[in-house]
Coordinates of C-alpha atoms and ligand atoms in Angstrom, one line a residue:
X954 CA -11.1 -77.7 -14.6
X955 CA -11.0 -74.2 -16.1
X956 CA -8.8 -74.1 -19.1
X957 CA -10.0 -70.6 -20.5
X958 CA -9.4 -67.8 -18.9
X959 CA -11.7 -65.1 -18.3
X960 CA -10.8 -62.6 -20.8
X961 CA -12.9 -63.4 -24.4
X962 CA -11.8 -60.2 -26.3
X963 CA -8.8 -61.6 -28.4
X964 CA -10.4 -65.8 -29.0
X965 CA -10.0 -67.0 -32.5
X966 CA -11.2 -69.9 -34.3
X967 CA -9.6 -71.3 -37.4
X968 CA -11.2 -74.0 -39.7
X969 CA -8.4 -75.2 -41.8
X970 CA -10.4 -76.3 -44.9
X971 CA -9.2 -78.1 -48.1
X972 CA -11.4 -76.1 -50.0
X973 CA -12.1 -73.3 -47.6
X974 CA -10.5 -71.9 -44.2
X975 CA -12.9 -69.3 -42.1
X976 CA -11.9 -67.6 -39.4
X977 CA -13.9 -66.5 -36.8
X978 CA -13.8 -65.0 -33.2
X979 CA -16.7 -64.6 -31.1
X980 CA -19.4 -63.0 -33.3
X981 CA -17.9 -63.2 -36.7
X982 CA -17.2 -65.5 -38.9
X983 CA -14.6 -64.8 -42.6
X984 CA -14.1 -67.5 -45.2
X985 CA -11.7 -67.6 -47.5
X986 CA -10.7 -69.9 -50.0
X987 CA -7.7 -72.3 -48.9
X988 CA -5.2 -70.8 -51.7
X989 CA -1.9 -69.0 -52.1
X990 CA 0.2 -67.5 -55.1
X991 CA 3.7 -67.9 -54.4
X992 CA 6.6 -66.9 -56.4
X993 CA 8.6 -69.4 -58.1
X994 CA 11.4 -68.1 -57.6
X995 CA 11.8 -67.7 -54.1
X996 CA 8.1 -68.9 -52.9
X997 CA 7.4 -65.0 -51.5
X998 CA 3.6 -65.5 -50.6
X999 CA 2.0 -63.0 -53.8
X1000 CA -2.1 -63.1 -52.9
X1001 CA -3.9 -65.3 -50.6
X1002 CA -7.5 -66.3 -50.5
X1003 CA -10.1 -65.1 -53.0
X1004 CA -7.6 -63.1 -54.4
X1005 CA -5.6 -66.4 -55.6
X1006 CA -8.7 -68.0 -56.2
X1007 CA -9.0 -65.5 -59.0
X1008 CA -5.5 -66.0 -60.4
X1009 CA -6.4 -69.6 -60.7
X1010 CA -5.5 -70.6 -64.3
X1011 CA -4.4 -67.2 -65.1
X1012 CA -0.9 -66.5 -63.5
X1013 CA 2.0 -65.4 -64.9
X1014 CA 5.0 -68.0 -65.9
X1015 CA 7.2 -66.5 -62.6
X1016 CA 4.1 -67.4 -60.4
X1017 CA 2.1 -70.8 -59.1
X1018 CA -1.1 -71.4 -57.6
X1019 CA -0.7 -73.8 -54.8
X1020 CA -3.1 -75.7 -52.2
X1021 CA -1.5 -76.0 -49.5
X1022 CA -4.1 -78.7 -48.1
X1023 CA -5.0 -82.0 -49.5
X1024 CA -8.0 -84.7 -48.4
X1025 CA -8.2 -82.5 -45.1
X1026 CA -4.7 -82.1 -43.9
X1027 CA -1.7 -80.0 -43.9
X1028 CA 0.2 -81.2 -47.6
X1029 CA 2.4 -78.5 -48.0
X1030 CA 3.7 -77.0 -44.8
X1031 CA 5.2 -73.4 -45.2
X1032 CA 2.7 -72.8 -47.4
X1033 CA 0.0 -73.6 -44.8
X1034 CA 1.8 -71.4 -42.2
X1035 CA 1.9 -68.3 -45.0
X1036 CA -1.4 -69.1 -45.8
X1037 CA -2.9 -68.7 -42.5
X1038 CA -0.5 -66.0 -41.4
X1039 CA -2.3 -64.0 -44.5
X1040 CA -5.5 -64.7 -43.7
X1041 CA -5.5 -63.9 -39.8
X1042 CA -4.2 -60.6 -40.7
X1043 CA -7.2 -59.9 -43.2
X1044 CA -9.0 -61.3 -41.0
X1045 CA -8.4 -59.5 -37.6
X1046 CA -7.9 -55.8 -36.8
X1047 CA -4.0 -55.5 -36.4
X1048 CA -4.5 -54.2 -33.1
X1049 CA -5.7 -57.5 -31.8
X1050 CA -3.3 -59.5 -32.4
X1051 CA -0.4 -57.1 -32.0
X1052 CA -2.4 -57.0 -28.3
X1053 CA -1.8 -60.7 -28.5
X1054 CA -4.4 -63.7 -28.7
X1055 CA -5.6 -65.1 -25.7
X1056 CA -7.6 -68.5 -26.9
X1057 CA -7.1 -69.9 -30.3
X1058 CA -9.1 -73.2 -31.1
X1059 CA -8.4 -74.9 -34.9
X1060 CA -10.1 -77.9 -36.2
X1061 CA -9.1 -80.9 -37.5
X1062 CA -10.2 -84.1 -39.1
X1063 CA -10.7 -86.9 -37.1
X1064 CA -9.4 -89.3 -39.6
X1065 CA -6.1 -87.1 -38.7
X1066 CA -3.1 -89.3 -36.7
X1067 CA -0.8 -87.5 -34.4
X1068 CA 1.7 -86.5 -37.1
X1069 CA -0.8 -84.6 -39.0
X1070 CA -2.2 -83.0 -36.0
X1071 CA 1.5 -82.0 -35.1
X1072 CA 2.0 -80.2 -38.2
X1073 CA -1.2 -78.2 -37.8
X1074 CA -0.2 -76.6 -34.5
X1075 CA 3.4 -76.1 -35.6
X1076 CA 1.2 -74.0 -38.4
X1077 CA -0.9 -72.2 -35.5
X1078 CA 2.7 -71.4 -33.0
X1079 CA 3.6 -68.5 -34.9
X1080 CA 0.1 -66.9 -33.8
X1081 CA 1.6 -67.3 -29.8
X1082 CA -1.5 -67.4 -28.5
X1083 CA -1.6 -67.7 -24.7
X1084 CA -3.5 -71.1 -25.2
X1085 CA -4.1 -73.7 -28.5
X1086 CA -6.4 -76.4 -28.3
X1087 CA -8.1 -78.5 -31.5
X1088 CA -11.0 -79.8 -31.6
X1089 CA -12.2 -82.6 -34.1
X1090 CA -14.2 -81.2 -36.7
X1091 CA -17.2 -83.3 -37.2
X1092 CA -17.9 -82.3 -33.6
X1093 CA -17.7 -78.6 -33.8
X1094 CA -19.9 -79.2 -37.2
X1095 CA -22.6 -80.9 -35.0
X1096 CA -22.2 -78.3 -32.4
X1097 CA -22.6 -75.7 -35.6
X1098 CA -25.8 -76.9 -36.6
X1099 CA -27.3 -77.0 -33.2
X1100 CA -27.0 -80.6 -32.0
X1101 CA -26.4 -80.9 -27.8
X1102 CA -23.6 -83.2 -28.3
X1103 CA -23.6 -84.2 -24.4
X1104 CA -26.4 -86.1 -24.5
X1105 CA -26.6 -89.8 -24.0
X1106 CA -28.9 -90.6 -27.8
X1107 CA -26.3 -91.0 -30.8
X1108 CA -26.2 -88.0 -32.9
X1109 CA -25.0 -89.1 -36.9
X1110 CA -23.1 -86.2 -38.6
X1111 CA -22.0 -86.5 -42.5
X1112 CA -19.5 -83.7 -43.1
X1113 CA -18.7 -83.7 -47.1
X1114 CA -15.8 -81.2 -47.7
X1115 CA -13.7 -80.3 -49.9
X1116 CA -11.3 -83.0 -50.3
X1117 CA -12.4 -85.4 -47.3
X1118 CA -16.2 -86.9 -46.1
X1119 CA -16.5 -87.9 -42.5
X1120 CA -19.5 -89.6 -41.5
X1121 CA -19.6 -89.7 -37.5
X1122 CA -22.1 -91.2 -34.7
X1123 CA -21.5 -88.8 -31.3
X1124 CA -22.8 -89.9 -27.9
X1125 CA -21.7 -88.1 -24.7
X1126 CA -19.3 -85.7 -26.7
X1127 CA -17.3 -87.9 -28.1
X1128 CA -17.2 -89.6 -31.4
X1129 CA -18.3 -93.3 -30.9
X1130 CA -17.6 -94.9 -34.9
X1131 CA -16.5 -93.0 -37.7
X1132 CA -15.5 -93.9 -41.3
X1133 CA -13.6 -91.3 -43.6
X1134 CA -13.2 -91.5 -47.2
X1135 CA -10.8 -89.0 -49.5
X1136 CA -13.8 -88.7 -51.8
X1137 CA -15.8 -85.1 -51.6
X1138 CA -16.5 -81.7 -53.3
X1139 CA -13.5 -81.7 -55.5
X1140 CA -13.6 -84.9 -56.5
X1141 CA -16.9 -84.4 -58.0
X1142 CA -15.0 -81.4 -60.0
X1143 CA -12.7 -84.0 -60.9
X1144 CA -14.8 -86.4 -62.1
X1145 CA -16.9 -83.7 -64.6
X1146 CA -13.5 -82.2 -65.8
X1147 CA -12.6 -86.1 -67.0
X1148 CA -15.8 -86.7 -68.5
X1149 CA -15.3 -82.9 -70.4
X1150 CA -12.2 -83.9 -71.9
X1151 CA -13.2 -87.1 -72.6
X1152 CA -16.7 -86.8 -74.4
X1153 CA -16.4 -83.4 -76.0
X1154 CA -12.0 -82.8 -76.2
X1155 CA -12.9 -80.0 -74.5
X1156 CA -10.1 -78.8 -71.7
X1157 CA -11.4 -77.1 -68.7
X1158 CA -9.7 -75.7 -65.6
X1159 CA -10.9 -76.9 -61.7
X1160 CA -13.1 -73.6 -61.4
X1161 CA -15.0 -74.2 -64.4
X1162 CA -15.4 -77.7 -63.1
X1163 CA -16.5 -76.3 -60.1
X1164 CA -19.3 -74.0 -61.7
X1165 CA -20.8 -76.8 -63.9
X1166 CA -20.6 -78.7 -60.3
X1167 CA -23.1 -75.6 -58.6
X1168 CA -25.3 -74.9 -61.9
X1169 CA -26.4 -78.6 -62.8
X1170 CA -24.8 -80.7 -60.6
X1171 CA -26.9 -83.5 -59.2
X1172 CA -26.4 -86.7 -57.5
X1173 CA -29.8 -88.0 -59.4
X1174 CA -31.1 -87.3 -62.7
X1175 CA -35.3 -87.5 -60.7
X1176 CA -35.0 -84.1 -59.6
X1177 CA -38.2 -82.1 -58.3
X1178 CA -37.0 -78.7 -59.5
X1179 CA -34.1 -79.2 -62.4
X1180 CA -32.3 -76.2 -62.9
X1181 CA -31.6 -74.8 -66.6
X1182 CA -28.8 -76.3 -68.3
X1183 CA -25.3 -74.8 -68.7
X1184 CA -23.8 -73.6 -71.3
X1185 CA -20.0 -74.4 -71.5
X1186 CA -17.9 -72.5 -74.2
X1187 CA -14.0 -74.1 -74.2
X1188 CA -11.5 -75.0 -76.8
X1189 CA -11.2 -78.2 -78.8
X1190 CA -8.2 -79.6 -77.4
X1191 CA -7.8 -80.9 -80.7
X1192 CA -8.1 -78.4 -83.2
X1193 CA -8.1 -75.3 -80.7
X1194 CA -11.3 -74.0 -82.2
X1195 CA -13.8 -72.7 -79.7
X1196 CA -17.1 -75.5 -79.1
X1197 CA -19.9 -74.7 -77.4
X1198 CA -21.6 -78.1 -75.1
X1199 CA -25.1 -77.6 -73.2
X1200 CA -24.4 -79.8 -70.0
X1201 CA -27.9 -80.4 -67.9
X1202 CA -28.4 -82.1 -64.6
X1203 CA -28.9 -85.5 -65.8
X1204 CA -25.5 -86.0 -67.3
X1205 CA -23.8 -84.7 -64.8
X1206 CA -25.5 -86.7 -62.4
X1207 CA -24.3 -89.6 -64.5
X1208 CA -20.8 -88.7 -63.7
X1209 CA -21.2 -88.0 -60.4
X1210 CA -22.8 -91.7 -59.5
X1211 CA -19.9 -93.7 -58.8
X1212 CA -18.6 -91.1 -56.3
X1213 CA -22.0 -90.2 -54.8
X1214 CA -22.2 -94.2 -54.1
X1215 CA -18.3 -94.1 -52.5
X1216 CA -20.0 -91.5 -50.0
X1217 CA -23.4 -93.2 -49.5
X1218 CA -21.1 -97.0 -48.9
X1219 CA -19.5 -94.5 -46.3
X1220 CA -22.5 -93.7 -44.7
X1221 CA -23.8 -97.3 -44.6
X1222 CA -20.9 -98.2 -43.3
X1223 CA -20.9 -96.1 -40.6
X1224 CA -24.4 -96.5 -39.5
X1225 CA -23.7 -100.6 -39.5
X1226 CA -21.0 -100.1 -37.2
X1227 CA -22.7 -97.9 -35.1
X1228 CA -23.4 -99.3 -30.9
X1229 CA -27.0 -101.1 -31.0
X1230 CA -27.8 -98.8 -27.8
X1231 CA -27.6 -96.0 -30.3
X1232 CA -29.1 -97.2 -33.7
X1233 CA -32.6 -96.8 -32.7
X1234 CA -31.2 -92.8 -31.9
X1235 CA -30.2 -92.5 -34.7
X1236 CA -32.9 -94.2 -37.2
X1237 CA -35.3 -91.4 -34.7
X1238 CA -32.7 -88.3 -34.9
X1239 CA -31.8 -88.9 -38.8
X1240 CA -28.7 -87.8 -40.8
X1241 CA -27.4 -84.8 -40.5
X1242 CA -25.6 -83.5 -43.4
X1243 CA -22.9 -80.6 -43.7
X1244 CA -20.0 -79.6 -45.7
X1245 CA -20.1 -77.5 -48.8
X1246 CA -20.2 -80.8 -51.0
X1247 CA -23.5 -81.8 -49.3
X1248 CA -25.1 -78.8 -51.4
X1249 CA -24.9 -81.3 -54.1
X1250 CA -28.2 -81.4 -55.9
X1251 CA -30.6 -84.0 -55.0
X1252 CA -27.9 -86.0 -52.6
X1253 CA -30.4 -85.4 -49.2
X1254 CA -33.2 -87.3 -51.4
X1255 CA -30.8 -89.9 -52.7
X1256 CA -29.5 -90.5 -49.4
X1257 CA -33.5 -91.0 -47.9
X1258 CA -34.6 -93.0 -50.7
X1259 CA -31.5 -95.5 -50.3
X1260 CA -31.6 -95.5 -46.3
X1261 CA -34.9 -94.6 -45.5
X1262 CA -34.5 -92.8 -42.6
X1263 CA -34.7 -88.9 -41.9
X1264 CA -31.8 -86.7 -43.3
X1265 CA -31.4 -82.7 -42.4
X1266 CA -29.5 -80.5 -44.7
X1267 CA -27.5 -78.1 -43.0
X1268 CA -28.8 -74.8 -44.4
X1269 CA -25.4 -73.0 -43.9
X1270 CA -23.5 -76.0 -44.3
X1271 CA -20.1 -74.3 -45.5
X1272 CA -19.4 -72.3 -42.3
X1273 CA -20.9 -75.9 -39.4
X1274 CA -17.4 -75.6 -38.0
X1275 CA -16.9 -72.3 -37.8
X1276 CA -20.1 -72.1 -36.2
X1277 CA -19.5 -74.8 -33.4
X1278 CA -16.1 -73.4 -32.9
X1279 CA -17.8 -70.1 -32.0
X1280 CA -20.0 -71.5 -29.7
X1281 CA -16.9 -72.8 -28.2
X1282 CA -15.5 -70.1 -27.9
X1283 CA -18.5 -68.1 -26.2
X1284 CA -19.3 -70.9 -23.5
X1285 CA -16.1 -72.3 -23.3
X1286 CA -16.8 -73.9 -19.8
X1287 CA -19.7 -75.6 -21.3
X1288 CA -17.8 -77.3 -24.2
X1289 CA -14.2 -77.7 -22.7
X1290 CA -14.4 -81.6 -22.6
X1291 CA -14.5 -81.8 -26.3
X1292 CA -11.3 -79.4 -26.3
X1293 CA -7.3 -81.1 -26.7
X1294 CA -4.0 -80.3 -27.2
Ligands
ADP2331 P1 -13.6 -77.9 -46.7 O1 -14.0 -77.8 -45.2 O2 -12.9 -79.1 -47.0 O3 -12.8 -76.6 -47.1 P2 -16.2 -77.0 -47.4 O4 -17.1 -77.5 -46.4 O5 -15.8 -75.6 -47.4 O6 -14.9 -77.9 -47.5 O7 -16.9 -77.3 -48.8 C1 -16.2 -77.1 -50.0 C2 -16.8 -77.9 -51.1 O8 -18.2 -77.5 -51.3 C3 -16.2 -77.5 -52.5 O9 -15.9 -78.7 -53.2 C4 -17.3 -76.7 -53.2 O10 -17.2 -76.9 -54.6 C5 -18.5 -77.4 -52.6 N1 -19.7 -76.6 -52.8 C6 -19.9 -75.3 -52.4 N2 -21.2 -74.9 -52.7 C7 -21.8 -75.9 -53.4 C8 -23.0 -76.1 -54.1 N3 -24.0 -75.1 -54.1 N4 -23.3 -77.3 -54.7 C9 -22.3 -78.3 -54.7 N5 -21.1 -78.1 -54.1 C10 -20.8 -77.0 -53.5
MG2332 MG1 -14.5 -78.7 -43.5

């Protein structure tokens, strides 16, 4: 069966990501963070992307920052469909889609049910592209970091986004077990901006959160190379006074436990249910970890120390999708079976 045509020129790919959405055609790839400023008044789209990520705590009273996605998935409709409307057009030369696009291929969860994955292409209609087809994501991850998914051996995958973690055995192209958890990258933010407010009064805003996250975040104090500690300046919520805290990796790593063991109990899960044709494949292959919240400090030892078996960190483990979208989208014959509309 031949479900792409010939013509490659105008093929786009679209990971939808609660934390980031990158766009990508054949050889390129654009990321952008999954934001928009609306006006309150009338919601009229106002910035989009890095551009509202830099409004974020900042905007004017007639303004709102929204995020239209939530654990993975479409939460706020129009403001998905603005979003991505937005972003395809700083994303693509106007000519090409004013030409029209021929292929577009989005991805979504697994852990997604047929509602879900009915909003998301009522998002991707207004694009009219000639043909749409999803494709799960932990698969195009494991096709972005290199795996060949149509082999016979199990292949795990651990994909820890923004707002979801899917943890995935693939065998022959298709996803075998799977367990999904709403626990990932911003609940880590989450977790430090409680334990700011709570052991130092001190108020801080997601992106903050976020930065003491990628400066001295860990998911164990036994680091082999801590980094520096951060220093946080905020305002007593109290008194309104401006404090100063030094933060280092082994607090942090403190607040972080009981979410880092939500994921690994995810993990475990997921290799107990996994086929015994396919554990031995998989205690050989290893883990293979991906998503932006995988960066985490110290989580690839964690995760080695408490299984014992081989785990490989995705070096560019924020664009995997992307990635195995494009190689989709340059051999489409090769990966159509993993394709659906
Ligand atoms: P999604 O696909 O859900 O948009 P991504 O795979 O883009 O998610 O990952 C986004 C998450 O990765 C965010 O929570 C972000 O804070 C986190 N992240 C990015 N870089 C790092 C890092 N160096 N250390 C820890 N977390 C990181
Ligand atoms: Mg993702």
């Amino acid at each position: 069966m031949q479900i792409f045509g010939l013509r490659k020129g105008n093929d786009i790919a679209i990971d939808l990501g609660n934390s980031n959405t990158v766009l990508a055609n054949i050889d390129r790839s654009l990321s952008h963070p999954s934001l928009v400023v609306l006006s309150k008044k009338d919601n009229t789209l106002k910035a989009v992307g890095t551009q509202a990520f830099e409004m974020l705590g900042k905007v004017q009273e007639n303004l709102k920052v929204v995020k239209p996605m939530k654990e993975g998935l479409i939460a706020d409709f129009n403001s998905t469909k603005e979003m991505l409307k937005a972003m395809v057009a700083l994303s693509y030369p106007k000519s090409n889609i004013l030409s029209g696009i021929d292929h577009l291929v989005a991805g979504v969860p697994f852990a997604s049910n047929e509602v879900e994955r009915r909003a998301l292409r009522d998002a991707l209609e207004q694009f009219k592209a000639s043909k749409t087809f999803l494709i799960y994501e932990p698969i195009a991850a494991a096709l972005g970091i290199g795996l060949d998914i149509t082999e016979p051996d199990g292949k795990f995958v651990v994909d820890i986004g923004g707002g979801i973690t899917e943890a995935v055995v693939i065998s022959l192209s298709g996803i075998v077990n799977h367990q999904a958890i709403r626990v990932a990258g911003e609940r880590f933010d989450e977790d430090i901006l409680l334990h700011i407010k709570k052991e130092y009064n001190i108020d801080i805003g997601s992106n903050m959160a976020e930065q003491v996250k990628i400066r001295v975040g860990a998911a164990t104090g036994q680091l082999d190379d801590p980094p520096p500690p951060f220093d946080l300046v905020g305002k007593d919520c109290l008194n309104g006074i401006p404090k100063r805290i030094t933060l280092d990796h082994g607090e942090i790593a403190h607040v972080l436990d009981r979410s880092v063991l939500q994921i690994e109990q995810a993990i475990i899960q997921a290799l107990e249910d996994c086929p015994p044709e396919l554990a031995g494949d998989i205690y050989a292959n290893g883990i293979h970890l991906t998503g932006g919240g995988s960066l985490l400090r110290g989580l690839k030892e964690r995760i080695v120390e408490k299984l014992r078996i081989p785990v490989h960190q995705d070096a560019e483990a924020l664009c995997s999708v992307a990635r195995g979208m494009m190689r989709v989208l340059r051999e489409p014959g090769q990966f159509q079976t993993v394709l659906f509309k």
